[in-house]
Amino acid sequence: MTHEALRELLPAYALDALTAEEAREVRAHLETCDRCPGELALLQETATRLAGAPVQVPPPPQLREQILAAVRPQPSVVTIPRGWAIGLAAAAAAVIVVAALTAARFGQQVAQLQQRIAAQEQVLAILAGPTAQTSVLAGSIEAGVKFVYDRTRGQGALVVTDLQDPGRQSVYQLWLVAGAVPESAGVFRPAPGRPLVIPVRADFTRYQAVAISIERAPFGAAQPTTTPILVGRI
Ligand SMILES: [Zn+2]
Protein backbone atom coordinates (compact mmCIF):
# COMPACT_ATOMS: atom_id res chain seq x y z
CA MET A 1 0.00 0.00 0.00
CA THR A 2 1.08 3.56 -0.68
CA HIS A 3 1.84 6.27 1.86
CA GLU A 4 -1.53 7.88 1.00
CA ALA A 5 -3.46 4.65 1.49
CA LEU A 6 -1.71 3.88 4.74
CA ARG A 7 -2.17 7.41 6.04
CA GLU A 8 -5.92 6.86 5.70
CA LEU A 9 -5.61 3.98 8.15
CA LEU A 10 -3.78 5.95 10.83
CA PRO A 11 -6.89 7.23 12.69
CA ALA A 12 -8.27 3.68 12.90
CA TYR A 13 -4.82 2.42 13.90
CA ALA A 14 -4.64 5.03 16.68
CA LEU A 15 -8.03 3.82 17.92
CA ASP A 16 -6.89 0.17 17.67
CA ALA A 17 -9.68 -0.52 15.20
CA LEU A 18 -7.75 -2.23 12.40
CA THR A 19 -7.55 -5.91 11.52
CA ALA A 20 -4.32 -7.64 12.54
CA GLU A 21 -3.14 -7.63 8.93
CA GLU A 22 -3.89 -3.95 8.36
CA ALA A 23 -2.14 -3.10 11.62
CA ARG A 24 0.91 -5.07 10.46
CA GLU A 25 1.01 -3.12 7.20
CA VAL A 26 0.75 0.16 9.07
CA ARG A 27 3.56 -0.82 11.45
CA ALA A 28 5.79 -1.83 8.52
CA HIS A 29 5.07 1.49 6.79
CA LEU A 30 5.80 3.50 9.94
CA GLU A 31 9.35 2.10 9.88
CA THR A 32 10.07 3.58 6.47
CA CYS A 33 7.94 6.75 6.36
CA ASP A 34 9.20 10.06 7.69
CA ARG A 35 5.77 11.73 7.89
CA CYS A 36 3.36 9.13 9.23
CA PRO A 37 4.95 8.59 12.68
CA GLY A 38 4.46 12.26 13.59
CA GLU A 39 0.88 12.22 12.42
CA LEU A 40 0.21 9.02 14.33
CA ALA A 41 1.66 10.51 17.53
CA LEU A 42 -0.82 13.37 17.22
CA LEU A 43 -3.73 10.99 16.61
CA GLN A 44 -2.69 8.75 19.49
CA GLU A 45 -2.58 11.72 21.81
CA THR A 46 -6.13 12.53 20.71
CA ALA A 47 -7.23 8.92 21.09
CA THR A 48 -5.71 8.76 24.56
CA ARG A 49 -7.56 11.90 25.57
CA LEU A 50 -10.74 10.35 24.20
CA ALA A 51 -10.21 7.13 26.13
CA GLY A 52 -9.03 8.89 29.29
CA ALA A 53 -11.83 11.44 29.44
CA PRO A 54 -14.66 10.57 31.83
CA VAL A 55 -17.15 10.40 28.93
CA GLN A 56 -17.42 6.63 29.23
CA VAL A 57 -18.42 6.72 32.89
CA PRO A 58 -21.92 8.28 32.93
CA PRO A 59 -24.74 6.69 30.93
CA PRO A 60 -25.65 8.46 27.68
CA PRO A 61 -29.06 10.32 27.94
CA GLN A 62 -27.83 13.65 29.26
CA LEU A 63 -24.33 13.24 27.90
CA ARG A 64 -24.87 15.18 24.69
CA GLU A 65 -26.30 18.11 26.62
CA GLN A 66 -23.41 17.96 29.05
CA ILE A 67 -20.82 17.98 26.27
CA LEU A 68 -22.53 20.86 24.50
CA ALA A 69 -22.81 22.75 27.78
CA ALA A 70 -19.18 22.11 28.57
CA VAL A 71 -18.04 23.30 25.16
CA ARG A 72 -20.07 26.52 25.29
CA PRO A 73 -18.31 29.01 27.55
CA GLN A 74 -21.44 29.97 29.48
CA PRO A 75 -21.02 29.56 33.27
CA SER A 76 -24.78 29.51 33.91
CA VAL A 77 -25.26 26.49 31.62
CA VAL A 78 -22.36 24.42 32.98
CA THR A 79 -23.88 22.69 35.98
CA ILE A 80 -21.53 19.69 36.08
CA PRO A 81 -18.46 19.76 38.35
CA ARG A 82 -15.57 21.75 37.02
CA GLY A 83 -13.12 18.83 36.62
CA TRP A 84 -15.72 16.94 34.64
CA ALA A 85 -16.48 19.94 32.48
CA ILE A 86 -12.83 20.13 31.46
CA GLY A 87 -12.72 16.38 30.76
CA LEU A 88 -15.87 16.53 28.66
CA ALA A 89 -14.67 19.61 26.79
CA ALA A 90 -11.40 17.81 25.96
CA ALA A 91 -13.34 14.76 24.81
CA ALA A 92 -15.67 16.88 22.69
CA ALA A 93 -12.66 18.71 21.21
CA ALA A 94 -11.01 15.36 20.44
CA VAL A 95 -14.14 14.16 18.66
CA ILE A 96 -14.21 17.37 16.63
CA VAL A 97 -10.50 17.00 15.74
CA VAL A 98 -11.01 13.41 14.53
CA ALA A 99 -14.12 14.42 12.55
CA ALA A 100 -12.27 17.36 10.95
CA LEU A 101 -9.27 15.17 10.04
CA THR A 102 -11.56 12.57 8.52
CA ALA A 103 -13.44 15.20 6.50
CA ALA A 104 -10.17 16.72 5.24
CA ARG A 105 -8.90 13.29 4.17
CA PHE A 106 -12.15 12.56 2.40
CA GLY A 107 -11.98 15.88 0.53
CA GLN A 108 -8.40 15.11 -0.54
CA GLN A 109 -9.37 11.64 -1.69
CA VAL A 110 -12.23 13.01 -3.79
CA ALA A 111 -9.93 15.60 -5.40
CA GLN A 112 -7.32 12.93 -6.20
CA LEU A 113 -9.97 10.64 -7.61
CA GLN A 114 -11.32 13.42 -9.81
CA GLN A 115 -7.80 14.12 -11.13
CA ARG A 116 -7.27 10.46 -11.91
CA ILE A 117 -10.58 10.17 -13.70
CA ALA A 118 -9.86 13.32 -15.74
CA ALA A 119 -6.45 11.92 -16.79
CA GLN A 120 -7.97 8.56 -17.74
CA GLU A 121 -10.73 10.26 -19.72
CA GLN A 122 -8.06 12.14 -21.62
CA VAL A 123 -6.41 8.86 -22.60
CA LEU A 124 -9.75 7.46 -23.73
CA ALA A 125 -10.36 10.58 -25.79
CA ILE A 126 -6.95 10.17 -27.45
CA LEU A 127 -7.47 6.48 -28.12
CA ALA A 128 -10.94 7.09 -29.54
CA GLY A 129 -9.53 9.42 -32.21
CA PRO A 130 -8.96 7.94 -35.69
CA THR A 131 -5.34 9.12 -35.69
CA ALA A 132 -4.38 7.65 -32.31
CA GLN A 133 -1.18 5.68 -31.98
CA THR A 134 0.31 3.56 -29.23
CA SER A 135 3.95 2.87 -28.52
CA VAL A 136 4.89 0.12 -26.06
CA LEU A 137 8.06 1.00 -24.17
CA ALA A 138 10.69 -1.72 -23.80
CA GLY A 139 14.19 -1.89 -22.40
CA SER A 140 16.35 -3.29 -19.64
CA ILE A 141 13.52 -3.99 -17.16
CA GLU A 142 10.18 -5.82 -17.14
CA ALA A 143 7.45 -3.20 -17.12
CA GLY A 144 3.99 -2.31 -18.37
CA VAL A 145 4.39 1.15 -19.85
CA LYS A 146 2.73 2.56 -22.98
CA PHE A 147 2.67 5.92 -24.62
CA VAL A 148 -0.57 6.82 -26.40
CA TYR A 149 -0.58 9.92 -28.58
CA ASP A 150 -2.27 11.74 -31.38
CA ARG A 151 0.06 13.69 -33.66
CA THR A 152 -2.69 15.75 -35.24
CA ARG A 153 -4.02 16.96 -31.92
CA GLY A 154 -0.73 17.20 -30.05
CA GLN A 155 -2.11 15.16 -27.19
CA GLY A 156 -0.51 12.20 -25.52
CA ALA A 157 -0.26 10.33 -22.25
CA LEU A 158 2.08 7.91 -20.60
CA VAL A 159 0.14 4.98 -19.18
CA VAL A 160 1.99 3.05 -16.48
CA THR A 161 0.37 -0.22 -15.41
CA ASP A 162 3.41 -2.03 -14.05
CA LEU A 163 6.67 -0.45 -12.96
CA GLN A 164 8.72 -1.15 -9.87
CA ASP A 165 9.33 1.52 -7.25
CA PRO A 166 12.53 3.43 -8.10
CA GLY A 167 13.53 3.75 -4.42
CA ARG A 168 13.20 6.73 -2.12
CA GLN A 169 16.12 8.70 -3.54
CA SER A 170 14.97 8.39 -7.15
CA VAL A 171 12.18 9.25 -9.56
CA TYR A 172 11.41 8.19 -13.10
CA GLN A 173 11.81 10.91 -15.68
CA LEU A 174 10.03 10.91 -19.02
CA TRP A 175 11.87 12.25 -22.07
CA LEU A 176 10.69 13.17 -25.54
CA VAL A 177 13.59 12.59 -27.89
CA ALA A 178 14.12 14.84 -30.95
CA GLY A 179 17.03 13.51 -32.97
CA ALA A 180 19.63 12.86 -30.30
CA VAL A 181 18.29 15.52 -27.94
CA PRO A 182 16.08 14.42 -25.02
CA GLU A 183 13.63 16.97 -23.64
CA SER A 184 12.12 16.42 -20.19
CA ALA A 185 8.39 15.75 -20.06
CA GLY A 186 8.25 15.48 -16.26
CA VAL A 187 9.05 13.14 -13.41
CA PHE A 188 6.84 10.55 -11.73
CA ARG A 189 6.65 7.65 -9.32
CA PRO A 190 4.53 4.60 -10.06
CA ALA A 191 1.37 4.11 -8.01
CA PRO A 192 1.36 0.54 -6.64
CA GLY A 193 -1.81 -1.38 -7.40
CA ARG A 194 -3.33 1.03 -9.88
CA PRO A 195 -2.49 2.50 -13.27
CA LEU A 196 -0.84 5.89 -13.46
CA VAL A 197 -1.71 8.23 -16.31
CA ILE A 198 0.50 11.20 -17.11
CA PRO A 199 -0.90 13.56 -19.74
CA VAL A 200 1.67 15.04 -22.15
CA ARG A 201 0.95 17.83 -24.59
CA ALA A 202 3.52 18.37 -27.32
CA ASP A 203 4.07 18.66 -31.04
CA PHE A 204 4.77 14.95 -31.52
CA THR A 205 5.84 15.46 -35.15
CA ARG A 206 9.11 16.81 -33.69
CA TYR A 207 10.00 13.63 -31.80
CA GLN A 208 11.06 10.13 -32.78
CA ALA A 209 11.04 8.44 -29.39
CA VAL A 210 9.94 8.57 -25.77
CA ALA A 211 12.30 7.33 -23.06
CA ILE A 212 12.33 6.87 -19.30
CA SER A 213 15.42 7.13 -17.11
CA ILE A 214 15.94 6.95 -13.36
CA GLU A 215 16.99 10.29 -11.92
CA ARG A 216 17.45 11.94 -8.56
CA ALA A 217 14.33 12.71 -6.49
CA PRO A 218 12.43 14.91 -6.37
CA PHE A 219 13.01 17.05 -9.47
CA GLY A 220 14.95 14.83 -11.87
CA ALA A 221 17.62 16.23 -14.18
CA ALA A 222 17.91 18.76 -17.01
CA GLN A 223 19.43 16.01 -19.18
CA PRO A 224 19.44 12.25 -18.55
CA THR A 225 22.27 11.23 -16.21
CA THR A 226 21.61 7.49 -16.62
CA THR A 227 20.94 5.22 -19.58
CA PRO A 228 17.19 5.07 -20.28
CA ILE A 229 15.63 1.91 -18.90
CA LEU A 230 12.67 2.05 -21.27
CA VAL A 231 12.33 3.42 -24.81
CA GLY A 232 9.50 3.52 -27.33
CA ARG A 233 9.50 4.77 -30.92
CA ILE A 234 6.87 7.32 -31.86
ZN1 LIG B 1 3.58 7.52 5.28
GROMACS .gro file of C-alpha atoms and ligand atoms in nm:
model
  235
    1MET     CA    1   0.000   0.000   0.000
    2THR     CA    2   0.108   0.356  -0.068
    3HIS     CA    3   0.184   0.627   0.186
    4GLU     CA    4  -0.153   0.788   0.100
    5ALA     CA    5  -0.346   0.465   0.149
    6LEU     CA    6  -0.171   0.388   0.474
    7ARG     CA    7  -0.217   0.741   0.604
    8GLU     CA    8  -0.592   0.686   0.570
    9LEU     CA    9  -0.561   0.398   0.815
   10LEU     CA   10  -0.378   0.595   1.083
   11PRO     CA   11  -0.689   0.723   1.269
   12ALA     CA   12  -0.827   0.368   1.290
   13TYR     CA   13  -0.482   0.242   1.390
   14ALA     CA   14  -0.464   0.503   1.668
   15LEU     CA   15  -0.803   0.382   1.792
   16ASP     CA   16  -0.689   0.017   1.767
   17ALA     CA   17  -0.968  -0.052   1.520
   18LEU     CA   18  -0.775  -0.223   1.240
   19THR     CA   19  -0.755  -0.591   1.152
   20ALA     CA   20  -0.432  -0.764   1.254
   21GLU     CA   21  -0.314  -0.763   0.893
   22GLU     CA   22  -0.389  -0.395   0.836
   23ALA     CA   23  -0.214  -0.310   1.162
   24ARG     CA   24   0.091  -0.507   1.046
   25GLU     CA   25   0.101  -0.312   0.720
   26VAL     CA   26   0.075   0.016   0.907
   27ARG     CA   27   0.356  -0.082   1.145
   28ALA     CA   28   0.579  -0.183   0.852
   29HIS     CA   29   0.507   0.149   0.679
   30LEU     CA   30   0.580   0.350   0.994
   31GLU     CA   31   0.935   0.210   0.988
   32THR     CA   32   1.007   0.358   0.647
   33CYS     CA   33   0.794   0.675   0.636
   34ASP     CA   34   0.920   1.006   0.769
   35ARG     CA   35   0.577   1.173   0.789
   36CYS     CA   36   0.336   0.913   0.923
   37PRO     CA   37   0.495   0.859   1.268
   38GLY     CA   38   0.446   1.226   1.359
   39GLU     CA   39   0.088   1.222   1.242
   40LEU     CA   40   0.021   0.902   1.433
   41ALA     CA   41   0.166   1.051   1.753
   42LEU     CA   42  -0.082   1.337   1.722
   43LEU     CA   43  -0.373   1.099   1.661
   44GLN     CA   44  -0.269   0.875   1.949
   45GLU     CA   45  -0.258   1.172   2.181
   46THR     CA   46  -0.613   1.253   2.071
   47ALA     CA   47  -0.723   0.892   2.109
   48THR     CA   48  -0.571   0.876   2.456
   49ARG     CA   49  -0.756   1.190   2.557
   50LEU     CA   50  -1.074   1.035   2.420
   51ALA     CA   51  -1.021   0.713   2.613
   52GLY     CA   52  -0.903   0.889   2.929
   53ALA     CA   53  -1.183   1.144   2.944
   54PRO     CA   54  -1.466   1.057   3.183
   55VAL     CA   55  -1.715   1.040   2.893
   56GLN     CA   56  -1.742   0.663   2.923
   57VAL     CA   57  -1.842   0.672   3.289
   58PRO     CA   58  -2.192   0.828   3.293
   59PRO     CA   59  -2.474   0.669   3.093
   60PRO     CA   60  -2.565   0.846   2.768
   61PRO     CA   61  -2.906   1.032   2.794
   62GLN     CA   62  -2.783   1.365   2.926
   63LEU     CA   63  -2.433   1.324   2.790
   64ARG     CA   64  -2.487   1.518   2.469
   65GLU     CA   65  -2.630   1.811   2.662
   66GLN     CA   66  -2.341   1.796   2.905
   67ILE     CA   67  -2.082   1.798   2.627
   68LEU     CA   68  -2.253   2.086   2.450
   69ALA     CA   69  -2.281   2.275   2.778
   70ALA     CA   70  -1.918   2.211   2.857
   71VAL     CA   71  -1.804   2.330   2.516
   72ARG     CA   72  -2.007   2.652   2.529
   73PRO     CA   73  -1.831   2.901   2.755
   74GLN     CA   74  -2.144   2.997   2.948
   75PRO     CA   75  -2.102   2.956   3.327
   76SER     CA   76  -2.478   2.951   3.391
   77VAL     CA   77  -2.526   2.649   3.162
   78VAL     CA   78  -2.236   2.442   3.298
   79THR     CA   79  -2.388   2.269   3.598
   80ILE     CA   80  -2.153   1.969   3.608
   81PRO     CA   81  -1.846   1.976   3.835
   82ARG     CA   82  -1.557   2.175   3.702
   83GLY     CA   83  -1.312   1.883   3.662
   84TRP     CA   84  -1.572   1.694   3.464
   85ALA     CA   85  -1.648   1.994   3.248
   86ILE     CA   86  -1.283   2.013   3.146
   87GLY     CA   87  -1.272   1.638   3.076
   88LEU     CA   88  -1.587   1.653   2.866
   89ALA     CA   89  -1.467   1.961   2.679
   90ALA     CA   90  -1.140   1.781   2.596
   91ALA     CA   91  -1.334   1.476   2.481
   92ALA     CA   92  -1.567   1.688   2.269
   93ALA     CA   93  -1.266   1.871   2.121
   94ALA     CA   94  -1.101   1.536   2.044
   95VAL     CA   95  -1.414   1.416   1.866
   96ILE     CA   96  -1.421   1.737   1.663
   97VAL     CA   97  -1.050   1.700   1.574
   98VAL     CA   98  -1.101   1.341   1.453
   99ALA     CA   99  -1.412   1.442   1.255
  100ALA     CA  100  -1.227   1.736   1.095
  101LEU     CA  101  -0.927   1.517   1.004
  102THR     CA  102  -1.156   1.257   0.852
  103ALA     CA  103  -1.344   1.520   0.650
  104ALA     CA  104  -1.017   1.672   0.524
  105ARG     CA  105  -0.890   1.329   0.417
  106PHE     CA  106  -1.215   1.256   0.240
  107GLY     CA  107  -1.198   1.588   0.053
  108GLN     CA  108  -0.840   1.511  -0.054
  109GLN     CA  109  -0.937   1.164  -0.169
  110VAL     CA  110  -1.223   1.301  -0.379
  111ALA     CA  111  -0.993   1.560  -0.540
  112GLN     CA  112  -0.732   1.293  -0.620
  113LEU     CA  113  -0.997   1.064  -0.761
  114GLN     CA  114  -1.132   1.342  -0.981
  115GLN     CA  115  -0.780   1.412  -1.113
  116ARG     CA  116  -0.727   1.046  -1.191
  117ILE     CA  117  -1.058   1.017  -1.370
  118ALA     CA  118  -0.986   1.332  -1.574
  119ALA     CA  119  -0.645   1.192  -1.679
  120GLN     CA  120  -0.797   0.856  -1.774
  121GLU     CA  121  -1.073   1.026  -1.972
  122GLN     CA  122  -0.806   1.214  -2.162
  123VAL     CA  123  -0.641   0.886  -2.260
  124LEU     CA  124  -0.975   0.746  -2.373
  125ALA     CA  125  -1.036   1.058  -2.579
  126ILE     CA  126  -0.695   1.017  -2.745
  127LEU     CA  127  -0.747   0.648  -2.812
  128ALA     CA  128  -1.094   0.709  -2.954
  129GLY     CA  129  -0.953   0.942  -3.221
  130PRO     CA  130  -0.896   0.794  -3.569
  131THR     CA  131  -0.534   0.912  -3.569
  132ALA     CA  132  -0.438   0.765  -3.231
  133GLN     CA  133  -0.118   0.568  -3.198
  134THR     CA  134   0.031   0.356  -2.923
  135SER     CA  135   0.395   0.287  -2.852
  136VAL     CA  136   0.489   0.012  -2.606
  137LEU     CA  137   0.806   0.100  -2.417
  138ALA     CA  138   1.069  -0.172  -2.380
  139GLY     CA  139   1.419  -0.189  -2.240
  140SER     CA  140   1.635  -0.329  -1.964
  141ILE     CA  141   1.352  -0.399  -1.716
  142GLU     CA  142   1.018  -0.582  -1.714
  143ALA     CA  143   0.745  -0.320  -1.712
  144GLY     CA  144   0.399  -0.231  -1.837
  145VAL     CA  145   0.439   0.115  -1.985
  146LYS     CA  146   0.273   0.256  -2.298
  147PHE     CA  147   0.267   0.592  -2.462
  148VAL     CA  148  -0.057   0.682  -2.640
  149TYR     CA  149  -0.058   0.992  -2.858
  150ASP     CA  150  -0.227   1.174  -3.138
  151ARG     CA  151   0.006   1.369  -3.366
  152THR     CA  152  -0.269   1.575  -3.524
  153ARG     CA  153  -0.402   1.696  -3.192
  154GLY     CA  154  -0.073   1.720  -3.005
  155GLN     CA  155  -0.211   1.516  -2.719
  156GLY     CA  156  -0.051   1.220  -2.552
  157ALA     CA  157  -0.026   1.033  -2.225
  158LEU     CA  158   0.208   0.791  -2.060
  159VAL     CA  159   0.014   0.498  -1.918
  160VAL     CA  160   0.199   0.305  -1.648
  161THR     CA  161   0.037  -0.022  -1.541
  162ASP     CA  162   0.341  -0.203  -1.405
  163LEU     CA  163   0.667  -0.045  -1.296
  164GLN     CA  164   0.872  -0.115  -0.987
  165ASP     CA  165   0.933   0.152  -0.725
  166PRO     CA  166   1.253   0.343  -0.810
  167GLY     CA  167   1.353   0.375  -0.442
  168ARG     CA  168   1.320   0.673  -0.212
  169GLN     CA  169   1.612   0.870  -0.354
  170SER     CA  170   1.497   0.839  -0.715
  171VAL     CA  171   1.218   0.925  -0.956
  172TYR     CA  172   1.141   0.819  -1.310
  173GLN     CA  173   1.181   1.091  -1.568
  174LEU     CA  174   1.003   1.091  -1.902
  175TRP     CA  175   1.187   1.225  -2.207
  176LEU     CA  176   1.069   1.317  -2.554
  177VAL     CA  177   1.359   1.259  -2.789
  178ALA     CA  178   1.412   1.484  -3.095
  179GLY     CA  179   1.703   1.351  -3.297
  180ALA     CA  180   1.963   1.286  -3.030
  181VAL     CA  181   1.829   1.552  -2.794
  182PRO     CA  182   1.608   1.442  -2.502
  183GLU     CA  183   1.363   1.697  -2.364
  184SER     CA  184   1.212   1.642  -2.019
  185ALA     CA  185   0.839   1.575  -2.006
  186GLY     CA  186   0.825   1.548  -1.626
  187VAL     CA  187   0.905   1.314  -1.341
  188PHE     CA  188   0.684   1.055  -1.173
  189ARG     CA  189   0.665   0.765  -0.932
  190PRO     CA  190   0.453   0.460  -1.006
  191ALA     CA  191   0.137   0.411  -0.801
  192PRO     CA  192   0.136   0.054  -0.664
  193GLY     CA  193  -0.181  -0.138  -0.740
  194ARG     CA  194  -0.333   0.103  -0.988
  195PRO     CA  195  -0.249   0.250  -1.327
  196LEU     CA  196  -0.084   0.589  -1.346
  197VAL     CA  197  -0.171   0.823  -1.631
  198ILE     CA  198   0.050   1.120  -1.711
  199PRO     CA  199  -0.090   1.356  -1.974
  200VAL     CA  200   0.167   1.504  -2.215
  201ARG     CA  201   0.095   1.783  -2.459
  202ALA     CA  202   0.352   1.837  -2.732
  203ASP     CA  203   0.407   1.866  -3.104
  204PHE     CA  204   0.477   1.495  -3.152
  205THR     CA  205   0.584   1.546  -3.515
  206ARG     CA  206   0.911   1.681  -3.369
  207TYR     CA  207   1.000   1.363  -3.180
  208GLN     CA  208   1.106   1.013  -3.278
  209ALA     CA  209   1.104   0.844  -2.939
  210VAL     CA  210   0.994   0.857  -2.577
  211ALA     CA  211   1.230   0.733  -2.306
  212ILE     CA  212   1.233   0.687  -1.930
  213SER     CA  213   1.542   0.713  -1.711
  214ILE     CA  214   1.594   0.695  -1.336
  215GLU     CA  215   1.699   1.029  -1.192
  216ARG     CA  216   1.745   1.194  -0.856
  217ALA     CA  217   1.433   1.271  -0.649
  218PRO     CA  218   1.243   1.491  -0.637
  219PHE     CA  219   1.301   1.705  -0.947
  220GLY     CA  220   1.495   1.483  -1.187
  221ALA     CA  221   1.762   1.623  -1.418
  222ALA     CA  222   1.791   1.876  -1.701
  223GLN     CA  223   1.943   1.601  -1.918
  224PRO     CA  224   1.944   1.225  -1.855
  225THR     CA  225   2.227   1.123  -1.621
  226THR     CA  226   2.161   0.749  -1.662
  227THR     CA  227   2.094   0.522  -1.958
  228PRO     CA  228   1.719   0.507  -2.028
  229ILE     CA  229   1.563   0.191  -1.890
  230LEU     CA  230   1.267   0.205  -2.127
  231VAL     CA  231   1.233   0.342  -2.481
  232GLY     CA  232   0.950   0.352  -2.733
  233ARG     CA  233   0.950   0.477  -3.092
  234ILE     CA  234   0.687   0.732  -3.186
  235ZN      ZN  235   0.358   0.752   0.528
   0.00000   0.00000   0.00000
